[in-house]
Amino acid sequence: MQNTIDRLVKKNRKWVKKGHVATYIPELAKQDPGLLGISISELGCDQWNAGDWQVPFTLQSIAKVPAFICALQDNTLEVLTRKISVAPTANGFNSIENLETRNEQKPLNPMINSGAIAAISMVSGASLEEKFQRIFHMIKKMAGNTNLKINQAVYCSEKQTGDRNRSLAYYMKSTGIIDIDVEELLDVYFRLCSIEVNCQDVAKMAGVLAGDGNFSPDGSPLFDTQTAKIAKAVMATCGMYDGSGDFAVEVGLPGKSGVGGGIMAVVPKKMGIGVLGPALDIKGNSLAGWKLLQDLSLELGLSIF
Ligand code: GLN
């Protein structure tokens, strides 16, 4: 395994030149586009790392998965889907058009910005701070890392420039999808997106999903099999936004990307994978990270299909 991932990181590093770091959040523009790293967390404890796996990056949209898991734990699927569908999108992750013209004004799924913001609003907690702490706790448990912190520079940068997310949230408030304070809700969303991790943290998070929520890195169960099944299904169909169909064909794993360059991929019953490659394709997915996963999936026969 070590030789394989060392070789595949080396082979796929050329792809970093084809992508671009996110610039719409100014702090993310400072990332090194040349990075490429991977960690694999095999069920049963083996851990493999290669390339720039130790370099910290922010979770960004990968945080949508633990937020959705918490929302699923706190609501029945029936209640949740009254506000957020689980349908794939053919538009970008921050599309406004979708909200206004499609699907009775419900966000299409919880893996795009509108759906994640709505999902956070449905997580239990008497205050927005409690909702944040509940999801942050889930992330730390999944990663087996109590030291995770918010990258303050990225958080401030997102908060200052997050007007598209404000538009989505105010629109959802006007249509009754959201019924709480928009600024406070977005503050939680921005903080979750700004949590700093490395590839190993993300691989362990994915590993919990690979084990159907039954084992967190400290050995305790975290969520039930049904929750894991729904989260993996939504990742497989929606996790790479409008690139999800291509990812299913080329990689064949439930995955979730973030504009910080991370991808979390789940090999059910076998392993969790975290990759980093901040140079993104036009849909906001790590370009070299995707290619690396594609090769790995092909070589090890990992596709679930
Ligand atoms: N924080 C980012 C945003 O709201 C997350 C988007 C992403 O990772 N695709 O735009």
PDB file of N, CA, C and O in Angstrom, residues 64-114:
ATOM      1  N   LYS A  64     -20.058  19.589   5.550  1.00  0.00           N
ATOM      2  CA  LYS A  64     -21.492  19.370   5.286  1.00  0.00           C
ATOM      3  C   LYS A  64     -21.900  17.942   5.654  1.00  0.00           C
ATOM      4  O   LYS A  64     -23.072  17.693   5.960  1.00  0.00           O
ATOM      5  N   VAL A  65     -20.962  17.018   5.595  1.00  0.00           N
ATOM      6  CA  VAL A  65     -21.308  15.620   5.901  1.00  0.00           C
ATOM      7  C   VAL A  65     -21.611  15.442   7.401  1.00  0.00           C
ATOM      8  O   VAL A  65     -22.698  14.974   7.753  1.00  0.00           O
ATOM      9  N   PRO A  66     -20.683  15.822   8.305  1.00  0.00           N
ATOM     10  CA  PRO A  66     -21.046  15.704   9.719  1.00  0.00           C
ATOM     11  C   PRO A  66     -22.251  16.563  10.116  1.00  0.00           C
ATOM     12  O   PRO A  66     -23.035  16.159  10.984  1.00  0.00           O
ATOM     13  N   ALA A  67     -22.438  17.715   9.465  1.00  0.00           N
ATOM     14  CA  ALA A  67     -23.626  18.536   9.769  1.00  0.00           C
ATOM     15  C   ALA A  67     -24.894  17.772   9.392  1.00  0.00           C
ATOM     16  O   ALA A  67     -25.872  17.731  10.152  1.00  0.00           O
ATOM     17  N   PHE A  68     -24.872  17.128   8.231  1.00  0.00           N
ATOM     18  CA  PHE A  68     -26.031  16.346   7.782  1.00  0.00           C
ATOM     19  C   PHE A  68     -26.261  15.143   8.706  1.00  0.00           C
ATOM     20  O   PHE A  68     -27.396  14.808   9.042  1.00  0.00           O
ATOM     21  N   ILE A  69     -25.163  14.509   9.128  1.00  0.00           N
ATOM     22  CA  ILE A  69     -25.292  13.364  10.037  1.00  0.00           C
ATOM     23  C   ILE A  69     -25.979  13.803  11.337  1.00  0.00           C
ATOM     24  O   ILE A  69     -26.894  13.132  11.823  1.00  0.00           O
ATOM     25  N   CYS A  70     -25.574  14.951  11.882  1.00  0.00           N
ATOM     26  CA  CYS A  70     -26.218  15.450  13.109  1.00  0.00           C
ATOM     27  C   CYS A  70     -27.689  15.755  12.848  1.00  0.00           C
ATOM     28  O   CYS A  70     -28.557  15.401  13.660  1.00  0.00           O
ATOM     29  N   ALA A  71     -27.984  16.387  11.724  1.00  0.00           N
ATOM     30  CA  ALA A  71     -29.386  16.707  11.405  1.00  0.00           C
ATOM     31  C   ALA A  71     -30.219  15.436  11.270  1.00  0.00           C
ATOM     32  O   ALA A  71     -31.381  15.392  11.678  1.00  0.00           O
ATOM     33  N   LEU A  72     -29.610  14.387  10.725  1.00  0.00           N
ATOM     34  CA  LEU A  72     -30.307  13.097  10.585  1.00  0.00           C
ATOM     35  C   LEU A  72     -30.551  12.431  11.936  1.00  0.00           C
ATOM     36  O   LEU A  72     -31.538  11.734  12.128  1.00  0.00           O
ATOM     37  N   GLN A  73     -29.608  12.637  12.835  1.00  0.00           N
ATOM     38  CA  GLN A  73     -29.785  12.057  14.171  1.00  0.00           C
ATOM     39  C   GLN A  73     -30.890  12.768  14.945  1.00  0.00           C
ATOM     40  O   GLN A  73     -31.553  12.171  15.776  1.00  0.00           O
ATOM     41  N   ASP A  74     -31.047  14.071  14.658  1.00  0.00           N
ATOM     42  CA  ASP A  74     -31.976  14.887  15.446  1.00  0.00           C
ATOM     43  C   ASP A  74     -33.364  14.991  14.836  1.00  0.00           C
ATOM     44  O   ASP A  74     -34.271  15.544  15.460  1.00  0.00           O
ATOM     45  N   ASN A  75     -33.532  14.511  13.613  1.00  0.00           N
ATOM     46  CA  ASN A  75     -34.830  14.584  12.921  1.00  0.00           C
ATOM     47  C   ASN A  75     -35.046  13.264  12.191  1.00  0.00           C
ATOM     48  O   ASN A  75     -34.086  12.636  11.769  1.00  0.00           O
ATOM     49  N   THR A  76     -36.306  12.906  11.976  1.00  0.00           N
ATOM     50  CA  THR A  76     -36.529  11.754  11.108  1.00  0.00           C
ATOM     51  C   THR A  76     -36.221  12.194   9.675  1.00  0.00           C
ATOM     52  O   THR A  76     -36.271  13.397   9.357  1.00  0.00           O
ATOM     53  N   LEU A  77     -35.950  11.235   8.820  1.00  0.00           N
ATOM     54  CA  LEU A  77     -35.672  11.561   7.414  1.00  0.00           C
ATOM     55  C   LEU A  77     -36.885  12.253   6.803  1.00  0.00           C
ATOM     56  O   LEU A  77     -36.758  13.172   6.001  1.00  0.00           O
ATOM     57  N   GLU A  78     -38.066  11.813   7.218  1.00  0.00           N
ATOM     58  CA  GLU A  78     -39.300  12.397   6.697  1.00  0.00           C
ATOM     59  C   GLU A  78     -39.380  13.896   7.034  1.00  0.00           C
ATOM     60  O   GLU A  78     -39.678  14.725   6.174  1.00  0.00           O
ATOM     61  N   VAL A  79     -39.074  14.243   8.275  1.00  0.00           N
ATOM     62  CA  VAL A  79     -39.105  15.660   8.683  1.00  0.00           C
ATOM     63  C   VAL A  79     -38.017  16.450   7.952  1.00  0.00           C
ATOM     64  O   VAL A  79     -38.252  17.542   7.436  1.00  0.00           O
ATOM     65  N   LEU A  80     -36.840  15.860   7.891  1.00  0.00           N
ATOM     66  CA  LEU A  80     -35.705  16.541   7.254  1.00  0.00           C
ATOM     67  C   LEU A  80     -35.999  16.838   5.775  1.00  0.00           C
ATOM     68  O   LEU A  80     -35.740  17.940   5.287  1.00  0.00           O
ATOM     69  N   THR A  81     -36.563  15.849   5.095  1.00  0.00           N
ATOM     70  CA  THR A  81     -36.777  16.023   3.646  1.00  0.00           C
ATOM     71  C   THR A  81     -37.982  16.917   3.326  1.00  0.00           C
ATOM     72  O   THR A  81     -38.234  17.212   2.164  1.00  0.00           O
ATOM     73  N   ARG A  82     -38.710  17.350   4.360  1.00  0.00           N
ATOM     74  CA  ARG A  82     -39.717  18.390   4.102  1.00  0.00           C
ATOM     75  C   ARG A  82     -39.022  19.715   3.790  1.00  0.00           C
ATOM     76  O   ARG A  82     -39.564  20.580   3.135  1.00  0.00           O
ATOM     77  N   LYS A  83     -37.785  19.863   4.279  1.00  0.00           N
ATOM     78  CA  LYS A  83     -37.059  21.128   4.071  1.00  0.00           C
ATOM     79  C   LYS A  83     -35.907  21.000   3.076  1.00  0.00           C
ATOM     80  O   LYS A  83     -35.481  21.978   2.469  1.00  0.00           O
ATOM     81  N   ILE A  84     -35.321  19.799   2.977  1.00  0.00           N
ATOM     82  CA  ILE A  84     -34.145  19.600   2.101  1.00  0.00           C
ATOM     83  C   ILE A  84     -34.334  18.281   1.354  1.00  0.00           C
ATOM     84  O   ILE A  84     -34.534  17.246   1.988  1.00  0.00           O
ATOM     85  N   SER A  85     -34.239  18.312   0.025  1.00  0.00           N
ATOM     86  CA  SER A  85     -34.354  17.060  -0.733  1.00  0.00           C
ATOM     87  C   SER A  85     -33.021  16.316  -0.745  1.00  0.00           C
ATOM     88  O   SER A  85     -32.022  16.817  -0.213  1.00  0.00           O
ATOM     89  N   VAL A  86     -33.032  15.159  -1.351  1.00  0.00           N
ATOM     90  CA  VAL A  86     -31.778  14.401  -1.509  1.00  0.00           C
ATOM     91  C   VAL A  86     -31.592  14.096  -3.004  1.00  0.00           C
ATOM     92  O   VAL A  86     -31.337  12.973  -3.398  1.00  0.00           O
ATOM     93  N   ALA A  87     -31.733  15.153  -3.790  1.00  0.00           N
ATOM     94  CA  ALA A  87     -31.660  15.010  -5.245  1.00  0.00           C
ATOM     95  C   ALA A  87     -30.377  15.646  -5.775  1.00  0.00           C
ATOM     96  O   ALA A  87     -29.977  16.708  -5.304  1.00  0.00           O
ATOM     97  N   PRO A  88     -29.740  15.011  -6.756  1.00  0.00           N
ATOM     98  CA  PRO A  88     -28.511  15.582  -7.329  1.00  0.00           C
ATOM     99  C   PRO A  88     -28.774  16.924  -8.006  1.00  0.00           C
ATOM    100  O   PRO A  88     -29.909  17.243  -8.342  1.00  0.00           O
ATOM    101  N   THR A  89     -27.718  17.693  -8.185  1.00  0.00           N
ATOM    102  CA  THR A  89     -27.853  18.991  -8.840  1.00  0.00           C
ATOM    103  C   THR A  89     -27.050  19.035 -10.131  1.00  0.00           C
ATOM    104  O   THR A  89     -26.012  18.373 -10.245  1.00  0.00           O
ATOM    105  N   ALA A  90     -27.553  19.818 -11.087  1.00  0.00           N
ATOM    106  CA  ALA A  90     -26.788  20.036 -12.318  1.00  0.00           C
ATOM    107  C   ALA A  90     -26.175  21.428 -12.301  1.00  0.00           C
ATOM    108  O   ALA A  90     -25.652  21.897 -13.301  1.00  0.00           O
ATOM    109  N   ASN A  91     -26.265  22.112 -11.150  1.00  0.00           N
ATOM    110  CA  ASN A  91     -25.710  23.462 -11.027  1.00  0.00           C
ATOM    111  C   ASN A  91     -24.592  23.480  -9.996  1.00  0.00           C
ATOM    112  O   ASN A  91     -24.387  22.520  -9.269  1.00  0.00           O
ATOM    113  N   GLY A  92     -23.924  24.628  -9.892  1.00  0.00           N
ATOM    114  CA  GLY A  92     -22.818  24.760  -8.961  1.00  0.00           C
ATOM    115  C   GLY A  92     -23.267  24.718  -7.507  1.00  0.00           C
ATOM    116  O   GLY A  92     -24.464  24.820  -7.211  1.00  0.00           O
ATOM    117  N   PHE A  93     -22.279  24.600  -6.593  1.00  0.00           N
ATOM    118  CA  PHE A  93     -22.597  24.401  -5.177  1.00  0.00           C
ATOM    119  C   PHE A  93     -23.250  25.613  -4.509  1.00  0.00           C
ATOM    120  O   PHE A  93     -23.838  25.500  -3.454  1.00  0.00           O
ATOM    121  N   ASN A  94     -23.130  26.796  -5.150  1.00  0.00           N
ATOM    122  CA  ASN A  94     -23.750  27.970  -4.527  1.00  0.00           C
ATOM    123  C   ASN A  94     -24.824  28.580  -5.422  1.00  0.00           C
ATOM    124  O   ASN A  94     -25.094  29.775  -5.365  1.00  0.00           O
ATOM    125  N   SER A  95     -25.467  27.729  -6.208  1.00  0.00           N
ATOM    126  CA  SER A  95     -26.486  28.198  -7.154  1.00  0.00           C
ATOM    127  C   SER A  95     -27.688  28.817  -6.446  1.00  0.00           C
ATOM    128  O   SER A  95     -28.251  28.245  -5.517  1.00  0.00           O
ATOM    129  N   ILE A  96     -28.085  29.980  -6.900  1.00  0.00           N
ATOM    130  CA  ILE A  96     -29.312  30.624  -6.407  1.00  0.00           C
ATOM    131  C   ILE A  96     -30.490  30.203  -7.282  1.00  0.00           C
ATOM    132  O   ILE A  96     -31.589  29.970  -6.791  1.00  0.00           O
ATOM    133  N   GLU A  97     -30.197  30.053  -8.557  1.00  0.00           N
ATOM    134  CA  GLU A  97     -31.238  29.712  -9.532  1.00  0.00           C
ATOM    135  C   GLU A  97     -32.024  28.465  -9.118  1.00  0.00           C
ATOM    136  O   GLU A  97     -33.254  28.432  -9.178  1.00  0.00           O
ATOM    137  N   ASN A  98     -31.286  27.451  -8.679  1.00  0.00           N
ATOM    138  CA  ASN A  98     -31.932  26.209  -8.248  1.00  0.00           C
ATOM    139  C   ASN A  98     -33.012  26.466  -7.210  1.00  0.00           C
ATOM    140  O   ASN A  98     -34.098  25.901  -7.274  1.00  0.00           O
ATOM    141  N   LEU A  99     -32.665  27.310  -6.240  1.00  0.00           N
ATOM    142  CA  LEU A  99     -33.576  27.552  -5.114  1.00  0.00           C
ATOM    143  C   LEU A  99     -34.857  28.220  -5.580  1.00  0.00           C
ATOM    144  O   LEU A  99     -35.932  27.923  -5.098  1.00  0.00           O
ATOM    145  N   GLU A 100     -34.703  29.138  -6.528  1.00  0.00           N
ATOM    146  CA  GLU A 100     -35.861  29.919  -6.928  1.00  0.00           C
ATOM    147  C   GLU A 100     -36.760  29.174  -7.906  1.00  0.00           C
ATOM    148  O   GLU A 100     -37.976  29.299  -7.843  1.00  0.00           O
ATOM    149  N   THR A 101     -36.130  28.387  -8.774  1.00  0.00           N
ATOM    150  CA  THR A 101     -36.925  27.850  -9.883  1.00  0.00           C
ATOM    151  C   THR A 101     -37.214  26.358  -9.813  1.00  0.00           C
ATOM    152  O   THR A 101     -38.022  25.853 -10.573  1.00  0.00           O
ATOM    153  N   ARG A 102     -36.539  25.648  -8.909  1.00  0.00           N
ATOM    154  CA  ARG A 102     -36.718  24.197  -8.922  1.00  0.00           C
ATOM    155  C   ARG A 102     -37.145  23.665  -7.574  1.00  0.00           C
ATOM    156  O   ARG A 102     -36.888  24.265  -6.547  1.00  0.00           O
ATOM    157  N   ASN A 103     -37.793  22.539  -7.562  1.00  0.00           N
ATOM    158  CA  ASN A 103     -37.979  21.764  -6.333  1.00  0.00           C
ATOM    159  C   ASN A 103     -38.756  22.509  -5.249  1.00  0.00           C
ATOM    160  O   ASN A 103     -38.416  22.429  -4.080  1.00  0.00           O
ATOM    161  N   GLU A 104     -39.774  23.234  -5.647  1.00  0.00           N
ATOM    162  CA  GLU A 104     -40.650  23.926  -4.681  1.00  0.00           C
ATOM    163  C   GLU A 104     -39.865  24.756  -3.675  1.00  0.00           C
ATOM    164  O   GLU A 104     -40.202  24.819  -2.504  1.00  0.00           O
ATOM    165  N   GLN A 105     -38.781  25.354  -4.133  1.00  0.00           N
ATOM    166  CA  GLN A 105     -37.951  26.265  -3.338  1.00  0.00           C
ATOM    167  C   GLN A 105     -37.203  25.591  -2.184  1.00  0.00           C
ATOM    168  O   GLN A 105     -36.673  26.251  -1.306  1.00  0.00           O
ATOM    169  N   LYS A 106     -37.173  24.261  -2.197  1.00  0.00           N
ATOM    170  CA  LYS A 106     -36.358  23.539  -1.211  1.00  0.00           C
ATOM    171  C   LYS A 106     -34.959  23.356  -1.780  1.00  0.00           C
ATOM    172  O   LYS A 106     -34.815  23.096  -2.981  1.00  0.00           O
ATOM    173  N   PRO A 107     -33.913  23.423  -0.933  1.00  0.00           N
ATOM    174  CA  PRO A 107     -32.578  23.077  -1.443  1.00  0.00           C
ATOM    175  C   PRO A 107     -32.600  21.654  -2.006  1.00  0.00           C
ATOM    176  O   PRO A 107     -33.280  20.779  -1.451  1.00  0.00           O
ATOM    177  N   LEU A 108     -31.868  21.452  -3.082  1.00  0.00           N
ATOM    178  CA  LEU A 108     -31.899  20.131  -3.726  1.00  0.00           C
ATOM    179  C   LEU A 108     -31.281  19.040  -2.858  1.00  0.00           C
ATOM    180  O   LEU A 108     -31.732  17.916  -2.853  1.00  0.00           O
ATOM    181  N   ASN A 109     -30.221  19.376  -2.137  1.00  0.00           N
ATOM    182  CA  ASN A 109     -29.590  18.347  -1.298  1.00  0.00           C
ATOM    183  C   ASN A 109     -28.696  19.006  -0.235  1.00  0.00           C
ATOM    184  O   ASN A 109     -28.343  20.179  -0.357  1.00  0.00           O
ATOM    185  N   PRO A 110     -28.309  18.247   0.790  1.00  0.00           N
ATOM    186  CA  PRO A 110     -27.529  18.851   1.883  1.00  0.00           C
ATOM    187  C   PRO A 110     -26.032  18.976   1.610  1.00  0.00           C
ATOM    188  O   PRO A 110     -25.287  19.404   2.497  1.00  0.00           O
ATOM    189  N   MET A 111     -25.586  18.621   0.402  1.00  0.00           N
ATOM    190  CA  MET A 111     -24.154  18.690   0.083  1.00  0.00           C
ATOM    191  C   MET A 111     -23.812  19.980  -0.671  1.00  0.00           C
ATOM    192  O   MET A 111     -22.649  20.234  -0.984  1.00  0.00           O
ATOM    193  N   ILE A 112     -24.840  20.776  -1.006  1.00  0.00           N
ATOM    194  CA  ILE A 112     -24.602  22.107  -1.593  1.00  0.00           C
ATOM    195  C   ILE A 112     -24.850  23.151  -0.499  1.00  0.00           C
ATOM    196  O   ILE A 112     -25.436  22.844   0.546  1.00  0.00           O
ATOM    197  N   ASN A 113     -24.413  24.389  -0.741  1.00  0.00           N
ATOM    198  CA  ASN A 113     -24.447  25.390   0.333  1.00  0.00           C
ATOM    199  C   ASN A 113     -25.833  25.593   0.924  1.00  0.00           C
ATOM    200  O   ASN A 113     -25.998  25.594   2.159  1.00  0.00           O
ATOM    201  N   SER A 114     -26.848  25.791   0.071  1.00  0.00           N
ATOM    202  CA  SER A 114     -28.191  26.067   0.594  1.00  0.00           C
ATOM    203  C   SER A 114     -28.656  24.915   1.488  1.00  0.00           C
ATOM    204  O   SER A 114     -29.170  25.146   2.595  1.00  0.00           O
TER     205      SER A 114
END
